[in-house]
CSV table of C-alpha atoms (C1' of nucleotides) in Angstrom, one decimal:
chain,number,residue,atom,x,y,z
A,1,MET,CA,9.4,-26.6,13.0
A,2,PRO,CA,10.5,-23.2,12.9
A,3,GLN,CA,9.2,-20.7,9.7
A,4,THR,CA,11.9,-19.4,7.8
A,5,MET,CA,12.4,-16.1,6.7
A,6,LYS,CA,11.9,-16.8,3.2
A,7,ASP,CA,8.5,-17.6,4.4
A,8,LYS,CA,7.9,-14.8,6.6
A,9,ILE,CA,8.6,-13.0,4.0
A,10,LEU,CA,6.2,-14.8,1.2
A,11,ASP,CA,3.3,-14.4,4.1
A,12,ALA,CA,3.7,-10.5,4.3
A,13,ALA,CA,4.2,-11.0,0.6
A,14,GLU,CA,0.9,-12.5,-0.1
A,15,LYS,CA,-1.0,-10.5,2.6
A,16,ARG,CA,-0.4,-7.2,0.7
A,17,VAL,CA,-0.6,-8.7,-2.9
A,18,ARG,CA,-4.1,-10.2,-2.1
A,19,GLY,CA,-4.8,-7.2,-0.4
A,20,ALA,CA,-3.9,-4.3,-2.4
A,21,GLY,CA,-2.1,-6.0,-5.7
A,22,PHE,CA,1.2,-7.0,-6.8
A,23,SER,CA,2.1,-3.6,-7.9
A,24,ALA,CA,1.3,-1.8,-5.1
A,25,MET,CA,3.8,-4.0,-3.0
A,26,SER,CA,7.1,-2.9,-2.3
A,27,PHE,CA,10.2,-4.4,-1.1
A,28,ARG,CA,10.5,-1.7,1.6
A,29,ASP,CA,6.9,-2.6,2.8
A,30,LEU,CA,8.0,-6.4,3.2
A,31,ALA,CA,10.7,-5.4,4.8
A,32,SER,CA,9.2,-3.7,7.8
A,33,ASP,CA,6.2,-6.0,7.8
A,34,VAL,CA,9.3,-8.9,9.0
A,35,GLY,CA,11.5,-6.8,10.7
A,36,ILE,CA,14.6,-6.9,8.3
A,37,LYS,CA,16.1,-4.2,5.9
A,38,SER,CA,14.6,-4.2,2.0
A,39,ALA,CA,18.1,-4.9,0.8
A,40,SER,CA,17.6,-8.3,2.5
A,41,VAL,CA,14.9,-9.1,1.3
A,42,HIS,CA,16.7,-9.1,-1.9
A,43,TYR,CA,19.0,-11.4,-0.7
A,44,HIS,CA,16.0,-14.1,-0.6
A,45,PHE,CA,14.6,-12.6,-3.6
A,46,PRO,CA,16.5,-11.1,-5.9
A,47,THR,CA,13.9,-9.5,-8.3
A,48,LYS,CA,10.5,-8.7,-8.0
A,49,PRO,CA,9.2,-11.4,-10.7
A,50,ASP,CA,11.5,-13.6,-8.6
A,51,LEU,CA,9.2,-12.9,-5.7
A,52,GLY,CA,6.1,-13.1,-7.6
A,53,GLU,CA,6.9,-16.4,-9.0
A,54,ALA,CA,7.9,-17.8,-6.1
A,55,LEU,CA,4.8,-16.8,-4.3
A,56,VAL,CA,2.3,-17.7,-6.8
A,57,ASP,CA,4.1,-21.4,-6.5
A,58,ARG,CA,3.8,-21.3,-3.0
A,59,TYR,CA,0.0,-20.4,-2.9
A,60,THR,CA,-0.4,-22.8,-6.0
A,61,SER,CA,1.1,-26.3,-3.9
A,62,GLN,CA,-0.7,-25.1,-0.7
A,63,PHE,CA,-3.7,-25.2,-2.6
A,64,LYS,CA,-3.2,-28.2,-4.6
A,65,GLU,CA,-2.4,-29.8,-0.7
A,66,GLN,CA,-6.0,-28.8,0.2
A,67,LEU,CA,-7.5,-29.8,-2.7
A,68,GLU,CA,-5.7,-33.7,-2.0
A,69,GLN,CA,-7.3,-33.6,1.3
A,70,ILE,CA,-11.3,-33.0,0.2
A,71,ASP,CA,-13.2,-36.5,0.2
A,72,THR,CA,-14.8,-36.8,-3.4
A,73,THR,CA,-16.9,-39.5,-3.1
A,74,GLY,CA,-20.1,-37.0,-2.7
A,75,LEU,CA,-20.0,-35.0,-5.2
A,76,GLN,CA,-22.0,-32.7,-3.0
A,77,THR,CA,-20.4,-32.5,-0.2
A,78,ALA,CA,-16.6,-32.4,-2.5
A,79,LEU,CA,-18.3,-28.9,-4.1
A,80,ASP,CA,-19.1,-27.7,-0.3
A,81,SER,CA,-15.4,-28.8,0.6
A,82,TYR,CA,-14.1,-27.1,-2.1
A,83,VAL,CA,-16.2,-23.6,-2.1
A,84,ALA,CA,-15.0,-23.4,1.5
A,85,LEU,CA,-11.7,-23.0,0.2
A,86,TYR,CA,-12.3,-19.9,-1.2
A,87,SER,CA,-15.0,-19.0,0.9
A,88,GLN,CA,-11.9,-19.2,3.9
A,89,ALA,CA,-10.1,-16.6,2.5
A,90,LEU,CA,-12.6,-14.2,2.2
A,91,VAL,CA,-14.2,-14.3,5.3
A,92,LEU,CA,-10.9,-15.1,7.4
A,93,ASP,CA,-8.4,-13.3,5.7
A,94,GLU,CA,-10.3,-10.5,4.6
A,95,THR,CA,-8.6,-10.6,1.3
A,96,ILE,CA,-9.8,-12.4,-2.6
A,97,CYS,CA,-7.9,-14.9,-4.0
A,98,LEU,CA,-4.2,-14.3,-5.0
A,99,CYS,CA,-4.3,-15.7,-8.4
A,100,ALA,CA,-7.9,-13.3,-9.2
A,101,ILE,CA,-5.8,-10.3,-7.9
A,102,MET,CA,-2.5,-11.7,-10.0
A,103,GLY,CA,-4.7,-12.8,-12.8
A,104,ALA,CA,-6.7,-9.2,-13.2
A,105,GLU,CA,-3.3,-7.3,-13.2
A,106,ALA,CA,-1.8,-10.0,-15.7
A,107,ILE,CA,-1.4,-8.0,-18.5
A,108,GLY,CA,1.0,-5.6,-16.3
A,109,LEU,CA,3.1,-8.1,-15.1
A,110,PRO,CA,5.9,-10.6,-15.5
A,111,LYS,CA,5.2,-13.4,-17.8
A,112,ASN,CA,7.1,-15.9,-15.3
A,113,VAL,CA,4.0,-14.8,-12.7
A,114,ASN,CA,1.4,-14.9,-15.5
A,115,GLN,CA,2.5,-18.5,-16.3
A,116,LYS,CA,2.0,-19.4,-12.4
A,117,THR,CA,-1.0,-18.0,-12.4
A,118,LYS,CA,-2.1,-19.6,-15.6
A,119,ALA,CA,-1.4,-23.1,-14.0
A,120,PHE,CA,-3.1,-22.3,-10.9
A,121,PHE,CA,-6.3,-21.6,-12.9
A,122,LYS,CA,-5.7,-25.0,-14.9
A,123,MET,CA,-5.0,-27.3,-11.7
A,124,ASN,CA,-8.4,-26.1,-10.3
A,125,ARG,CA,-10.1,-26.7,-13.6
A,126,LEU,CA,-8.7,-30.1,-13.8
A,127,TRP,CA,-9.7,-31.1,-10.2
A,128,LEU,CA,-13.2,-29.7,-11.0
A,129,LEU,CA,-12.9,-32.0,-14.2
A,130,ASP,CA,-12.2,-35.2,-12.8
A,131,LEU,CA,-14.7,-34.7,-10.2
A,132,PHE,CA,-17.4,-34.1,-12.7
A,133,GLN,CA,-16.0,-37.1,-14.7
A,134,ARG,CA,-16.2,-39.4,-11.9
A,135,HIS,CA,-20.0,-38.0,-11.1
A,136,SER,CA,-20.9,-38.2,-14.7
A,137,VAL,CA,-21.9,-34.3,-14.4
A,138,GLN,CA,-23.0,-33.2,-18.1
A,139,ASN,CA,-20.8,-31.1,-19.9
A,140,PRO,CA,-17.7,-31.2,-17.6
A,141,GLU,CA,-15.0,-29.4,-19.3
A,142,ASP,CA,-17.4,-26.4,-19.5
A,143,THR,CA,-18.9,-26.4,-15.8
A,144,SER,CA,-15.5,-27.1,-14.3
A,145,CYS,CA,-14.7,-23.2,-16.1
A,146,LEU,CA,-17.8,-21.7,-15.1
A,147,ILE,CA,-17.3,-22.8,-11.8
A,148,VAL,CA,-13.5,-21.2,-11.5
A,149,ALA,CA,-14.9,-18.2,-12.8
A,150,ALA,CA,-17.8,-17.7,-10.6
A,151,LEU,CA,-16.3,-18.2,-7.8
A,152,GLU,CA,-13.1,-15.8,-8.6
A,153,GLY,CA,-15.6,-13.6,-10.1
A,154,GLY,CA,-17.8,-13.5,-6.9
A,155,MET,CA,-14.8,-12.8,-4.5
A,156,ILE,CA,-14.2,-9.5,-6.7
A,157,VAL,CA,-17.9,-8.8,-6.7
A,158,ALA,CA,-18.7,-9.5,-3.2
A,159,SER,CA,-15.3,-8.0,-1.9
A,160,SER,CA,-15.7,-5.0,-4.0
A,161,SER,CA,-19.4,-4.5,-2.8
A,162,ASP,CA,-18.5,-5.4,1.1
A,163,ASP,CA,-21.0,-8.0,1.2
A,164,ARG,CA,-19.8,-11.4,2.0
A,165,ALA,CA,-22.9,-13.3,1.6
A,166,MET,CA,-22.8,-12.5,-1.9
A,167,PHE,CA,-20.2,-14.8,-2.4
A,168,ASP,CA,-22.2,-17.5,-0.4
A,169,GLN,CA,-24.9,-16.9,-2.8
A,170,ILE,CA,-23.2,-16.8,-5.8
A,171,ALA,CA,-21.1,-20.0,-5.1
A,172,LYS,CA,-24.5,-21.9,-4.3
A,173,ALA,CA,-26.2,-20.6,-7.3
A,174,ALA,CA,-23.2,-22.0,-9.1
A,175,ILE,CA,-23.4,-25.4,-7.6
A,176,ARG,CA,-26.6,-25.4,-8.1
A,177,SER,CA,-26.5,-24.9,-11.5
A,178,ILE,CA,-24.2,-28.3,-12.0
A,179,ALA,CA,-25.9,-31.5,-13.7
A,180,LYS,CA,-28.1,-29.2,-15.3
A,181,ILE,CA,-25.9,-27.4,-17.8
B,1,MET,CA,-17.9,16.9,-31.5
B,2,PRO,CA,-14.1,17.1,-30.9
B,3,GLN,CA,-13.1,14.9,-27.9
B,4,THR,CA,-11.6,17.2,-25.1
B,5,MET,CA,-8.9,16.9,-23.4
B,6,LYS,CA,-10.4,15.4,-20.4
B,7,ASP,CA,-11.9,12.7,-22.3
B,8,LYS,CA,-8.9,11.9,-24.1
B,9,ILE,CA,-7.5,11.6,-20.5
B,10,LEU,CA,-9.8,9.3,-19.8
B,11,ASP,CA,-9.7,7.2,-22.8
B,12,ALA,CA,-5.8,6.9,-21.9
B,13,ALA,CA,-6.0,6.3,-18.6
B,14,GLU,CA,-9.4,3.5,-19.4
B,15,LYS,CA,-7.0,2.0,-21.4
B,16,ARG,CA,-3.7,1.5,-19.0
B,17,VAL,CA,-5.9,0.3,-16.0
B,18,ARG,CA,-7.9,-2.2,-18.1
B,19,GLY,CA,-4.7,-3.2,-19.0
B,20,ALA,CA,-2.1,-3.3,-15.5
B,21,GLY,CA,-4.0,-2.1,-13.2
B,22,PHE,CA,-4.7,1.2,-11.0
B,23,SER,CA,-1.8,1.5,-8.9
B,24,ALA,CA,0.6,0.3,-12.5
B,25,MET,CA,-0.9,4.0,-13.8
B,26,SER,CA,1.2,7.0,-13.7
B,27,PHE,CA,0.3,10.6,-14.4
B,28,ARG,CA,3.1,10.8,-16.5
B,29,ASP,CA,2.3,7.7,-18.5
B,30,LEU,CA,-1.1,9.7,-19.3
B,31,ALA,CA,0.4,12.9,-19.9
B,32,SER,CA,3.1,11.3,-22.8
B,33,ASP,CA,-0.2,9.6,-24.1
B,34,VAL,CA,-1.9,12.5,-24.9
B,35,GLY,CA,0.9,14.8,-25.7
B,36,ILE,CA,0.8,17.3,-22.7
B,37,LYS,CA,2.7,17.5,-19.4
B,38,SER,CA,2.1,15.7,-16.1
B,39,ALA,CA,1.1,18.9,-14.6
B,40,SER,CA,-1.5,19.6,-16.8
B,41,VAL,CA,-2.9,16.0,-16.2
B,42,HIS,CA,-3.4,17.2,-12.5
B,43,TYR,CA,-5.1,20.8,-13.9
B,44,HIS,CA,-7.9,18.4,-15.4
B,45,PHE,CA,-8.4,16.0,-12.2
B,46,PRO,CA,-6.2,17.2,-9.1
B,47,THR,CA,-5.7,14.1,-7.2
B,48,LYS,CA,-5.4,10.3,-8.7
B,49,PRO,CA,-8.6,9.5,-6.6
B,50,ASP,CA,-10.4,12.2,-8.4
B,51,LEU,CA,-9.4,10.3,-11.6
B,52,GLY,CA,-10.2,7.4,-10.5
B,53,GLU,CA,-13.6,8.4,-9.3
B,54,ALA,CA,-13.9,9.9,-13.0
B,55,LEU,CA,-13.1,6.9,-14.8
B,56,VAL,CA,-15.3,4.3,-13.1
B,57,ASP,CA,-18.0,6.7,-13.1
B,58,ARG,CA,-17.7,7.4,-17.2
B,59,TYR,CA,-17.2,3.5,-17.8
B,60,THR,CA,-20.6,2.7,-15.9
B,61,SER,CA,-22.7,5.6,-17.5
B,62,GLN,CA,-21.1,4.6,-21.3
B,63,PHE,CA,-21.8,0.9,-20.2
B,64,LYS,CA,-25.6,2.2,-18.7
B,65,GLU,CA,-26.3,3.2,-22.3
B,66,GLN,CA,-25.8,0.3,-23.9
B,67,LEU,CA,-27.3,-1.8,-21.4
B,68,GLU,CA,-30.2,0.7,-22.5
B,69,GLN,CA,-29.7,-0.3,-26.0
B,70,ILE,CA,-30.3,-3.9,-25.9
B,71,ASP,CA,-33.5,-5.7,-27.1
B,72,THR,CA,-35.0,-7.2,-24.1
B,73,THR,CA,-38.2,-8.8,-25.8
B,74,GLY,CA,-36.5,-12.0,-26.1
B,75,LEU,CA,-34.6,-13.5,-23.4
B,76,GLN,CA,-32.1,-14.9,-25.0
B,77,THR,CA,-31.1,-12.6,-27.6
B,78,ALA,CA,-31.0,-10.2,-24.6
B,79,LEU,CA,-28.2,-12.5,-22.8
B,80,ASP,CA,-26.6,-13.0,-26.4
B,81,SER,CA,-26.1,-9.0,-26.4
B,82,TYR,CA,-25.2,-8.8,-22.7
B,83,VAL,CA,-22.5,-11.0,-23.1
B,84,ALA,CA,-21.4,-9.6,-26.1
B,85,LEU,CA,-20.5,-6.1,-24.6
B,86,TYR,CA,-18.1,-8.4,-22.0
B,87,SER,CA,-16.7,-10.1,-25.2
B,88,GLN,CA,-16.0,-7.3,-26.9
B,89,ALA,CA,-13.8,-5.4,-24.6
B,90,LEU,CA,-11.6,-9.0,-24.3
B,91,VAL,CA,-11.8,-9.5,-27.9
B,92,LEU,CA,-11.4,-5.9,-29.3
B,93,ASP,CA,-9.4,-3.7,-26.5
B,94,GLU,CA,-7.6,-7.1,-25.2
B,95,THR,CA,-8.1,-5.9,-21.9
B,96,ILE,CA,-10.6,-6.7,-18.8
B,97,CYS,CA,-13.8,-5.3,-17.3
B,98,LEU,CA,-12.6,-2.1,-16.1
B,99,CYS,CA,-14.4,-2.8,-12.8
B,100,ALA,CA,-13.1,-6.2,-12.3
B,101,ILE,CA,-9.7,-5.1,-11.7
B,102,MET,CA,-10.9,-2.4,-9.7
B,103,GLY,CA,-12.6,-4.4,-7.6
B,104,ALA,CA,-9.7,-7.0,-7.5
B,105,GLU,CA,-7.6,-4.1,-6.4
B,106,ALA,CA,-10.3,-2.9,-4.0
B,107,ILE,CA,-9.0,-2.7,-0.6
B,108,GLY,CA,-5.9,-0.9,-1.5
B,109,LEU,CA,-8.2,2.3,-3.8
B,110,PRO,CA,-9.4,5.1,-2.8
B,111,LYS,CA,-12.9,5.1,-0.7
B,112,ASN,CA,-14.4,7.1,-3.3
B,113,VAL,CA,-13.2,4.9,-6.1
B,114,ASN,CA,-14.4,1.6,-4.3
B,115,GLN,CA,-18.3,3.2,-3.9
B,116,LYS,CA,-17.9,3.8,-7.8
B,117,THR,CA,-17.0,0.0,-8.8
B,118,LYS,CA,-19.9,-1.2,-6.3
B,119,ALA,CA,-22.3,1.0,-7.9
B,120,PHE,CA,-21.4,-0.6,-11.5
B,121,PHE,CA,-21.8,-4.1,-10.3
B,122,LYS,CA,-25.2,-3.1,-8.9
B,123,MET,CA,-26.3,-1.8,-12.1
B,124,ASN,CA,-25.4,-5.0,-13.6
B,125,ARG,CA,-27.2,-6.9,-11.6
B,126,LEU,CA,-30.1,-4.8,-11.2
B,127,TRP,CA,-30.5,-4.7,-15.2
B,128,LEU,CA,-30.3,-8.4,-15.0
B,129,LEU,CA,-32.6,-8.9,-12.3
B,130,ASP,CA,-35.4,-6.7,-13.9
B,131,LEU,CA,-35.1,-9.2,-17.1
B,132,PHE,CA,-35.1,-12.3,-15.0
B,133,GLN,CA,-38.2,-10.8,-13.3
B,134,ARG,CA,-40.1,-10.2,-16.6
B,135,HIS,CA,-39.3,-13.2,-18.1
B,136,SER,CA,-40.4,-15.1,-15.2
B,137,VAL,CA,-36.6,-16.5,-14.7
B,138,GLN,CA,-36.4,-18.8,-11.2
B,139,ASN,CA,-34.5,-17.1,-8.5
B,140,PRO,CA,-33.8,-14.1,-10.5
B,141,GLU,CA,-31.7,-12.8,-7.4
B,142,ASP,CA,-29.2,-15.7,-7.0
B,143,THR,CA,-29.2,-15.5,-11.3
B,144,SER,CA,-28.1,-12.0,-11.9
B,145,CYS,CA,-25.2,-12.5,-9.4
B,146,LEU,CA,-24.2,-15.6,-10.7
B,147,ILE,CA,-24.0,-14.1,-14.3
B,148,VAL,CA,-21.9,-11.4,-13.1
B,149,ALA,CA,-19.6,-13.0,-11.4
B,150,ALA,CA,-19.4,-15.8,-13.8
B,151,LEU,CA,-18.5,-13.0,-16.3
B,152,GLU,CA,-16.1,-11.1,-14.6
B,153,GLY,CA,-14.5,-14.2,-13.9
B,154,GLY,CA,-14.4,-15.4,-16.9
B,155,MET,CA,-12.7,-12.5,-18.0
B,156,ILE,CA,-9.8,-12.7,-15.6
B,157,VAL,CA,-9.4,-16.8,-16.1
B,158,ALA,CA,-9.7,-16.3,-19.7
B,159,SER,CA,-7.0,-13.5,-20.0
B,160,SER,CA,-4.9,-14.9,-17.7
B,161,SER,CA,-5.0,-18.1,-19.7
B,162,ASP,CA,-4.3,-16.1,-22.7
B,163,ASP,CA,-7.3,-18.0,-23.9
B,164,ARG,CA,-10.1,-15.9,-25.3
B,165,ALA,CA,-12.0,-19.1,-26.5
B,166,MET,CA,-12.4,-20.2,-23.1
B,167,PHE,CA,-14.5,-16.9,-22.2
B,168,ASP,CA,-17.1,-17.7,-24.3
B,169,GLN,CA,-17.4,-21.2,-23.1
B,170,ILE,CA,-17.9,-19.6,-19.6
B,171,ALA,CA,-20.5,-17.3,-20.8
B,172,LYS,CA,-22.0,-20.0,-22.7
B,173,ALA,CA,-22.0,-22.6,-20.0
B,174,ALA,CA,-23.6,-19.4,-17.7
B,175,ILE,CA,-26.3,-18.8,-19.8
B,176,ARG,CA,-27.2,-22.3,-20.3
B,177,SER,CA,-27.6,-22.8,-16.8
B,178,ILE,CA,-30.3,-19.8,-16.4
B,179,ALA,CA,-33.9,-21.1,-15.9
B,180,LYS,CA,-32.6,-24.4,-14.4
B,181,ILE,CA,-31.3,-22.9,-11.2
C,1,DG,C1',-9.1,41.9,-16.9
C,2,DA,C1',-10.8,37.6,-16.1
C,3,DA,C1',-10.8,32.4,-16.8
C,4,DT,C1',-8.9,28.7,-19.3
C,5,DG,C1',-5.8,25.4,-20.5
C,6,DC,C1',-1.3,24.7,-21.2
C,7,DC,C1',3.9,25.1,-19.7
C,8,DT,C1',8.3,25.1,-17.1
C,9,DA,C1',10.7,24.0,-12.8
C,10,DT,C1',10.7,21.7,-8.7
C,11,DC,C1',9.5,18.9,-4.7
C,12,DA,C1',9.8,15.1,-0.6
C,13,DA,C1',8.9,10.7,-1.1
C,14,DC,C1',9.0,6.2,-3.0
C,15,DT,C1',10.9,2.7,-6.1
C,16,DG,C1',13.7,-1.6,-7.5
C,17,DA,C1',18.3,-2.8,-7.5
C,18,DT,C1',23.3,-2.8,-6.2
C,19,DA,C1',28.1,-2.7,-3.7
C,20,DG,C1',30.2,-3.4,0.4
C,21,DG,C1',30.8,-4.6,5.3
C,22,DT,C1',30.4,-7.8,9.2
C,23,DA,C1',29.2,-10.9,12.6
C,24,DG,C1',28.7,-15.8,13.3
C,25,DC,C1',28.3,-20.2,12.0
C,26,DT,C1',30.8,-24.6,9.7
C,27,DA,C1',33.9,-27.7,7.2
C,28,DT,C1',38.8,-28.1,6.1
C,29,DG,C1',43.9,-28.9,6.6
C,30,DT,C1',47.4,-29.5,9.5
D,1,DA,C1',43.4,-28.0,18.9
D,2,DC,C1',43.3,-24.2,15.9
D,3,DA,C1',43.8,-21.2,12.1
D,4,DT,C1',42.4,-20.5,7.9
D,5,DA,C1',38.6,-20.6,4.6
D,6,DG,C1',34.0,-19.7,3.0
D,7,DC,C1',29.5,-19.7,3.5
D,8,DT,C1',24.7,-17.8,5.7
D,9,DA,C1',22.2,-13.6,6.8
D,10,DC,C1',22.1,-9.9,7.7
D,11,DC,C1',23.5,-4.7,7.8
D,12,DT,C1',24.5,0.6,6.1
D,13,DA,C1',24.9,3.4,2.2
D,14,DT,C1',23.4,4.8,-2.0
D,15,DC,C1',21.9,4.8,-6.6
D,16,DA,C1',18.9,6.8,-10.9
D,17,DG,C1',14.5,6.5,-12.2
D,18,DT,C1',9.4,7.6,-10.7
D,19,DT,C1',5.7,8.6,-8.2
D,20,DG,C1',1.7,12.4,-6.9
D,21,DA,C1',1.6,17.2,-6.3
D,22,DT,C1',2.6,22.3,-6.2
D,23,DA,C1',3.9,26.8,-7.5
D,24,DG,C1',4.3,30.1,-10.6
D,25,DG,C1',4.5,31.5,-16.0
D,26,DC,C1',2.3,32.8,-20.2
D,27,DA,C1',-0.5,32.8,-24.3
D,28,DT,C1',-5.2,32.7,-25.6
D,29,DT,C1',-10.4,33.7,-25.5
D,30,DC,C1',-14.0,35.5,-23.8
DNA sequence: GAATGCCTATCAACTGATAGGTAGCTATGT
DNA sequence: ACATAGCTACCTATCAGTTGATAGGCATTC
């Protein structure tokens, strides 16, 4: 299955946004990344908000696919797998979660992009909520919120401190706190 | 004590960065905010990295001052005061922590700004570490990291979801998890 | 007379976006 | 079988607006 130009553009955009932010990324950057001209990028994504929306949309659905592949029969192993999804981004790609930076920039971003970012966080919370309810974790609503916040914040603090071990430390502490809240 | 132009510029910069990010803020924005011309902003802060560094520096020292005023004799009340510092930003100014967004944008920012952001997080961790050690909290290192990450991430998730109550929910869950990790 | 704190004017580079052209492919009608 | 029409996916060229930054002028203050 060959990769379409649209996907190549989104790949380049994701890399740049996760590295430096949405407003720091330009159509010309993306054009040179994928080997076409900026006018051709506009052909695939008419405006920048269009691109942002498609970007977060794809990120969310890809993340959802990975969530659905996690074996949720054991609480501990499920959480380990969940944390690994976040950890991968930090270690392999040397970038943080797309929605962490989109969320941080939120006030200055187009509304449609904000809605998609909001949806990403909600999806994460709901997945955790279901997991916690099925494993009889106390205060499942509060706990799911805390885990998402700790992991997103953990990526930012660890990335900013240039200390990847700190993310693992935070993630472990977050998971250890579960069932005791 | 009259406010200097330098401080007025930093005030405007802080508001804009916390709202939309460092790369989304321009010298002309700041100039019009404080009623001078962009060339005059360059007089006070020669380059953008200079401004960024001064901004995070001031933010950190102001935050430190507030930390030092917190009564730390009681663990619970001290934590409540600490959380209130974060909560204020979200509720009153309708913006997130300066270092949350500076940390999120980190990879695309000047190195000197990154160092200052890193220092802010470290200061927070050390303040909590001292608090936890003096109150015999278990795993004080892990716990202090977790609290900082949860609060920074909580601001992003709550702000992005346009749900301020969610921040309080996350903060309460984070604090409740202490002493049980 | 020198330093401070602003100004006007200007610069090259970059931004998102548009207009209009072109090569290649495909579907249709005769 | 073959011309025609239309679509896709790019291109060049250009636009007005914005960006960080600089040079040089002009008051006011010390």
